[in-house]
Amino acid sequence: MNKPLVGAFLAALLLGAGAAPVAAADPAGSANRAPAEAAPQAPYAAPAVAAKGPKAVNFAGTVALSNCSGSVVRSPDSAPTDPALVLSNGHCMESGFPGPGEVVVDQPSSRTFTLLNASGRGVGTLRASKIAYGTMTDTDLSLYQLTTTYRQIEAKHGIRALELDTAHPVAGTAITVASAYWKRTYSCAVDGFAHLLKEGRWTWKDSVRYTPECRTIGGTSGSPVIDDATGKVVAVNNTGNESGQECTDNNPCEVDENGEVTVREGINYAQQTYNMVPCIGSGSRIDLDREGCGLPRP
């Protein structure tokens, strides 16, 4: 995982400029952690397809946490009156790293997030009512439910939530990792997928591997990984191998179907999000029993 920002800044002070690690450095695979109901309504109309190329991706809808990055997201079936959801990493939760096998559901939270506009300027503060879901088992993600609805955010700030893609990403797809914490983007492509990604005590399944251009750093944990062609979120940025070690904290390794281990020093990873879309029900409620839901249960 990427170091928490406190760790990243301390490293910079001790080692000098450029010392921030490739991935956020908290134990256990977090390669990129840093420094508002009416009757049901029809879901949002499908947005126009964004122009191809990394220039189509900006910061609108991303959020900065105290130590990580995130984004306001919605499923294709979300209604404007649903409470908005913020996506980040499980290792970014204020309650600390969930242990292997641990799943957090409907835990009260009053955490705040700084909402960014397209140019990366903070335009307001959003507040959570709860951690709707969080885990570091099989994946590394957290979903916060906010006190405001998608409609309220759009009316006040002119910003719409990023839509979650419902399909498995494809190797070769041009992507952008958009970090609200650093107000910085990383452009590369999906290089492939790790059958299992092991880091310390944690194991993640079918992780997205980036091509080398996406050298994410501490504080980028939880950043949305956006398909440049569609503008949809296909994954959430979470870790990378910093120093070439094998399967240790901050040095994830890949394990294939035959148990063979591969270490890719300097390569970073993300966790897919298509399998959580079916888990999001009416009113933004996370229902792990819904058909197609691929998230681990408590």
Coordinates of C-alpha atoms in Angstrom, one line a residue:
M1 CA 0.0 0.0 0.0
N2 CA 1.1 3.5 -0.5
K3 CA 2.5 5.2 2.7
P4 CA 0.1 7.4 4.7
L5 CA 0.9 10.9 4.0
V6 CA 2.5 11.5 7.4
G7 CA 5.0 8.8 6.6
A8 CA 5.6 10.1 3.1
F9 CA 6.3 13.6 4.3
L10 CA 8.6 12.4 7.1
A11 CA 10.5 10.4 4.5
A12 CA 10.9 13.4 2.3
L13 CA 12.2 15.5 5.2
L14 CA 14.7 12.8 6.2
L15 CA 15.8 11.8 2.7
G16 CA 15.4 15.0 0.7
A17 CA 13.3 15.9 -2.4
G18 CA 12.0 13.1 -4.5
A19 CA 12.1 10.7 -1.6
A20 CA 8.3 10.0 -1.6
P21 CA 7.8 6.2 -2.3
V22 CA 6.3 5.0 -5.5
A23 CA 3.3 3.6 -3.5
A24 CA 1.8 4.7 -0.2
A25 CA 3.7 3.1 2.6
D26 CA 1.4 1.7 5.2
P27 CA 1.9 -1.9 6.2
A28 CA -0.2 -4.2 4.1
G29 CA -0.6 -3.2 0.6
S30 CA -1.9 0.3 0.6
A31 CA 0.4 1.5 -2.1
N32 CA -1.1 4.9 -2.2
R33 CA -2.5 6.2 1.0
A34 CA -1.4 9.9 1.9
P35 CA -0.8 13.2 3.0
A36 CA -28.0 15.2 2.3
E37 CA -35.7 10.8 0.8
A38 CA -38.2 11.3 -1.6
A39 CA -40.0 8.7 -3.7
P40 CA -37.8 6.7 -6.0
Q41 CA -36.8 8.5 -9.2
A42 CA -35.4 7.5 -12.5
P43 CA -31.6 7.2 -12.6
Y44 CA -29.4 9.7 -14.2
A45 CA -29.6 9.9 -18.0
A46 CA -26.5 8.3 -19.5
P47 CA -23.8 11.0 -20.0
A48 CA -22.3 11.7 -23.4
V49 CA -19.2 9.7 -24.1
A50 CA -16.1 11.7 -23.4
A51 CA -13.6 12.4 -26.1
K52 CA -10.8 9.9 -26.3
G53 CA -7.5 10.6 -24.7
P54 CA -6.2 11.5 -21.3
K55 CA -7.2 15.2 -21.7
A56 CA -10.8 14.1 -21.3
V57 CA -10.2 13.2 -17.7
N58 CA -10.1 16.0 -15.0
F59 CA -10.6 16.3 -11.3
A60 CA -14.4 17.0 -11.2
G61 CA -16.0 14.6 -8.7
T62 CA -12.7 13.6 -7.0
V63 CA -12.3 14.2 -3.3
A64 CA -9.3 14.7 -0.9
L65 CA -9.3 12.8 2.4
S66 CA -7.0 13.6 5.3
N67 CA -4.5 11.0 4.1
C68 CA -5.8 9.6 0.8
S69 CA -7.7 10.3 -2.4
G70 CA -11.2 9.3 -3.4
S71 CA -14.2 10.2 -5.6
V72 CA -17.9 10.7 -5.5
V73 CA -19.3 7.7 -7.4
R74 CA -22.7 6.4 -8.5
S75 CA -24.0 3.3 -10.2
P76 CA -25.9 3.5 -13.5
D77 CA -29.1 3.0 -11.6
S78 CA -28.5 5.6 -8.9
A79 CA -31.3 8.2 -8.5
P80 CA -30.6 11.9 -8.0
T81 CA -32.2 11.8 -4.5
D82 CA -30.0 8.9 -3.3
P83 CA -27.4 9.7 -0.7
A84 CA -24.1 10.1 -2.5
L85 CA -21.3 7.6 -2.1
V86 CA -17.5 8.3 -1.8
L87 CA -15.1 5.5 -3.0
S88 CA -11.7 5.1 -1.5
N89 CA -9.5 2.3 -0.2
G90 CA -10.2 0.0 2.8
H91 CA -6.8 0.9 4.1
C92 CA -7.7 4.6 4.1
M93 CA -10.5 4.2 6.7
E94 CA -10.1 6.3 9.8
S95 CA -10.8 3.1 11.9
G96 CA -7.5 1.6 10.6
F97 CA -6.6 -1.3 8.4
P98 CA -9.3 -4.1 8.5
G99 CA -7.7 -7.4 9.2
P100 CA -7.8 -10.3 6.8
G101 CA -11.3 -11.6 6.6
E102 CA -12.7 -8.5 8.3
V103 CA -15.6 -6.6 6.6
V104 CA -17.0 -3.3 7.9
V105 CA -20.7 -2.6 7.2
D106 CA -22.7 0.4 8.2
Q107 CA -20.2 1.8 10.7
P108 CA -21.0 5.4 11.8
S109 CA -18.6 8.1 10.5
S110 CA -18.5 11.8 10.3
R111 CA -15.5 12.0 8.1
T112 CA -15.1 15.0 5.8
F113 CA -14.0 15.2 2.2
T114 CA -12.9 18.2 0.1
L115 CA -14.7 18.1 -3.3
L116 CA -12.7 19.2 -6.3
N117 CA -13.9 20.8 -9.6
A118 CA -12.5 20.1 -13.0
S119 CA -9.4 22.2 -12.6
G120 CA -8.6 20.7 -9.2
R121 CA -9.8 23.6 -7.0
G122 CA -11.6 22.7 -3.7
V123 CA -15.2 23.9 -4.0
G124 CA -16.8 22.5 -0.8
T125 CA -16.7 20.1 2.0
L126 CA -18.8 16.8 2.0
R127 CA -19.5 14.8 5.2
A128 CA -20.1 11.2 5.7
S129 CA -22.9 9.7 7.8
K130 CA -21.3 6.2 7.8
I131 CA -18.9 3.8 6.3
A132 CA -21.3 1.8 4.2
Y133 CA -18.8 -0.8 3.4
G134 CA -15.0 -1.4 3.8
T135 CA -12.6 -4.3 3.5
M136 CA -9.1 -5.3 2.6
T137 CA -10.1 -8.9 1.9
D138 CA -10.1 -9.9 -1.8
T139 CA -10.1 -6.2 -2.6
D140 CA -9.1 -3.0 -1.0
L141 CA -12.0 -0.5 -1.0
S142 CA -14.3 1.6 1.2
L143 CA -17.6 3.2 0.4
Y144 CA -18.8 6.2 2.5
Q145 CA -22.4 7.3 2.5
L146 CA -22.7 11.0 2.6
T147 CA -25.2 13.3 4.4
T148 CA -26.0 14.9 1.0
T149 CA -27.6 13.5 -2.1
Y150 CA -26.3 13.5 -5.7
R151 CA -28.8 16.2 -6.6
Q152 CA -27.8 18.4 -3.7
I153 CA -24.1 18.2 -4.6
E154 CA -24.8 19.0 -8.3
A155 CA -27.1 21.9 -7.4
K156 CA -24.6 23.5 -5.0
H157 CA -21.3 22.8 -6.7
G158 CA -22.2 22.0 -10.3
I159 CA -20.4 18.7 -10.1
R160 CA -21.8 15.3 -11.0
A161 CA -20.7 12.0 -9.6
L162 CA -18.4 9.7 -11.6
E163 CA -20.2 6.7 -13.0
L164 CA -18.9 3.2 -12.1
D165 CA -18.4 0.9 -15.1
T166 CA -20.3 -2.3 -15.0
A167 CA -17.8 -4.3 -17.1
H168 CA -14.5 -5.9 -16.4
P169 CA -11.7 -3.7 -17.7
V170 CA -9.7 -4.8 -20.7
A171 CA -5.9 -5.0 -21.1
G172 CA -4.6 -2.2 -23.2
T173 CA -7.3 0.3 -22.1
A174 CA -5.9 3.8 -21.7
I175 CA -6.6 5.0 -18.1
T176 CA -5.9 7.9 -15.8
V177 CA -5.4 7.8 -12.1
A178 CA -6.8 11.1 -10.7
S179 CA -5.4 12.0 -7.2
A180 CA -7.4 14.7 -5.4
Y181 CA -4.9 14.7 -2.5
W182 CA -2.0 15.8 -4.8
K183 CA -4.2 17.4 -7.5
R184 CA -2.2 15.3 -10.0
T185 CA -3.1 12.7 -12.7
Y186 CA -1.1 9.7 -13.9
S187 CA -1.8 8.4 -17.4
C188 CA -0.9 4.9 -18.6
A189 CA -2.8 1.7 -19.7
V190 CA -4.0 -1.5 -18.2
D191 CA -1.1 -3.8 -18.6
G192 CA -2.9 -6.9 -17.4
F193 CA -4.3 -8.6 -14.3
A194 CA -2.8 -10.3 -11.3
H195 CA -4.6 -13.5 -10.4
L196 CA -3.7 -13.0 -6.8
L197 CA -1.8 -10.0 -5.4
K198 CA -0.2 -10.6 -2.0
E199 CA 1.1 -7.9 0.4
G200 CA 2.0 -8.7 3.9
R201 CA -1.1 -10.3 5.5
W202 CA -3.5 -9.3 2.7
T203 CA -4.4 -10.9 -0.5
W204 CA -6.4 -9.3 -3.4
K205 CA -8.0 -11.0 -6.4
D206 CA -7.8 -10.1 -10.1
S207 CA -6.0 -6.8 -9.5
V208 CA -5.4 -4.3 -12.3
R209 CA -1.7 -3.9 -13.1
Y210 CA -0.6 -0.6 -14.7
T211 CA 2.0 -0.1 -17.4
P212 CA 5.1 1.6 -15.9
E213 CA 4.0 5.2 -16.7
C214 CA 1.7 5.3 -13.7
R215 CA 4.2 5.7 -10.9
T216 CA 1.7 6.6 -8.2
I217 CA 3.0 7.9 -4.8
G218 CA 1.9 8.1 -1.2
G219 CA -1.4 10.0 -1.0
T220 CA -2.8 8.6 -4.2
S221 CA -4.4 5.6 -2.4
G222 CA -8.2 5.6 -3.2
S223 CA -7.9 7.6 -6.4
P224 CA -10.4 6.6 -9.1
V225 CA -8.9 4.8 -12.1
I226 CA -10.8 6.3 -15.1
D227 CA -11.2 4.9 -18.6
D228 CA -10.0 7.7 -20.8
A229 CA -12.5 6.8 -23.6
T230 CA -15.7 6.6 -21.4
G231 CA -14.9 8.7 -18.4
K232 CA -16.1 5.8 -16.2
V233 CA -14.4 4.5 -13.1
V234 CA -13.0 1.0 -13.6
A235 CA -10.9 0.5 -10.5
V236 CA -9.5 2.2 -7.4
N237 CA -5.8 2.7 -7.0
N238 CA -4.2 1.0 -4.0
T239 CA -0.6 -0.3 -4.0
G240 CA 2.7 -0.9 -5.7
N241 CA 6.0 -2.7 -5.2
E242 CA 8.5 -0.1 -3.9
S243 CA 11.8 -1.9 -3.5
G244 CA 11.6 -5.3 -5.2
Q245 CA 10.9 -7.4 -2.1
E246 CA 8.6 -10.4 -2.3
C247 CA 5.1 -10.2 -0.8
T248 CA 6.1 -7.9 2.0
D249 CA 4.4 -4.7 3.2
N250 CA 4.6 -2.1 0.5
N251 CA 6.0 -4.8 -1.9
P252 CA 3.1 -6.8 -3.3
C253 CA 3.9 -9.9 -5.4
E254 CA 1.8 -11.6 -8.0
V255 CA 0.8 -15.2 -7.6
D256 CA -0.6 -17.0 -10.7
E257 CA -3.0 -20.0 -10.9
N258 CA -0.2 -22.4 -10.5
G259 CA 1.2 -20.7 -7.4
E260 CA 4.2 -19.2 -9.2
V261 CA 5.3 -15.9 -7.7
T262 CA 6.4 -12.8 -9.8
V263 CA 7.8 -9.6 -8.3
R264 CA 7.6 -6.4 -10.4
E265 CA 9.6 -3.7 -8.7
G266 CA 8.2 -0.2 -9.4
I267 CA 4.9 -1.4 -10.8
N268 CA 1.6 -0.2 -9.3
Y269 CA -1.8 -1.8 -9.0
A270 CA -5.5 -1.1 -8.5
Q271 CA -8.6 -3.0 -7.5
Q272 CA -11.5 -3.5 -9.9
T273 CA -14.9 -1.9 -9.1
Y274 CA -17.3 -3.5 -11.6
N275 CA -18.1 -6.3 -9.2
M276 CA -19.4 -3.9 -6.5
V277 CA -21.9 -2.2 -8.8
P278 CA -24.6 -4.9 -8.3
C279 CA -24.2 -4.5 -4.5
I280 CA -25.5 -0.9 -4.6
G281 CA -29.3 -0.9 -4.1
S282 CA -32.0 1.8 -3.9
G283 CA -31.1 4.7 -1.6
S284 CA -27.4 3.8 -2.0
R285 CA -27.9 0.9 0.4
I286 CA -25.1 -1.7 0.2
D287 CA -26.9 -5.1 -0.1
L288 CA -24.4 -8.0 -0.2
D289 CA -27.3 -10.4 -1.0
R290 CA -28.2 -8.7 -4.3
E291 CA -27.7 -10.8 -7.4
G292 CA -24.3 -10.4 -9.0
C293 CA -22.8 -8.7 -5.9
G294 CA -19.1 -9.7 -5.8
L295 CA -18.0 -8.1 -2.5
P296 CA -16.9 -10.2 0.4
R297 CA -19.4 -10.6 3.3
P298 CA -18.8 -10.3 7.0

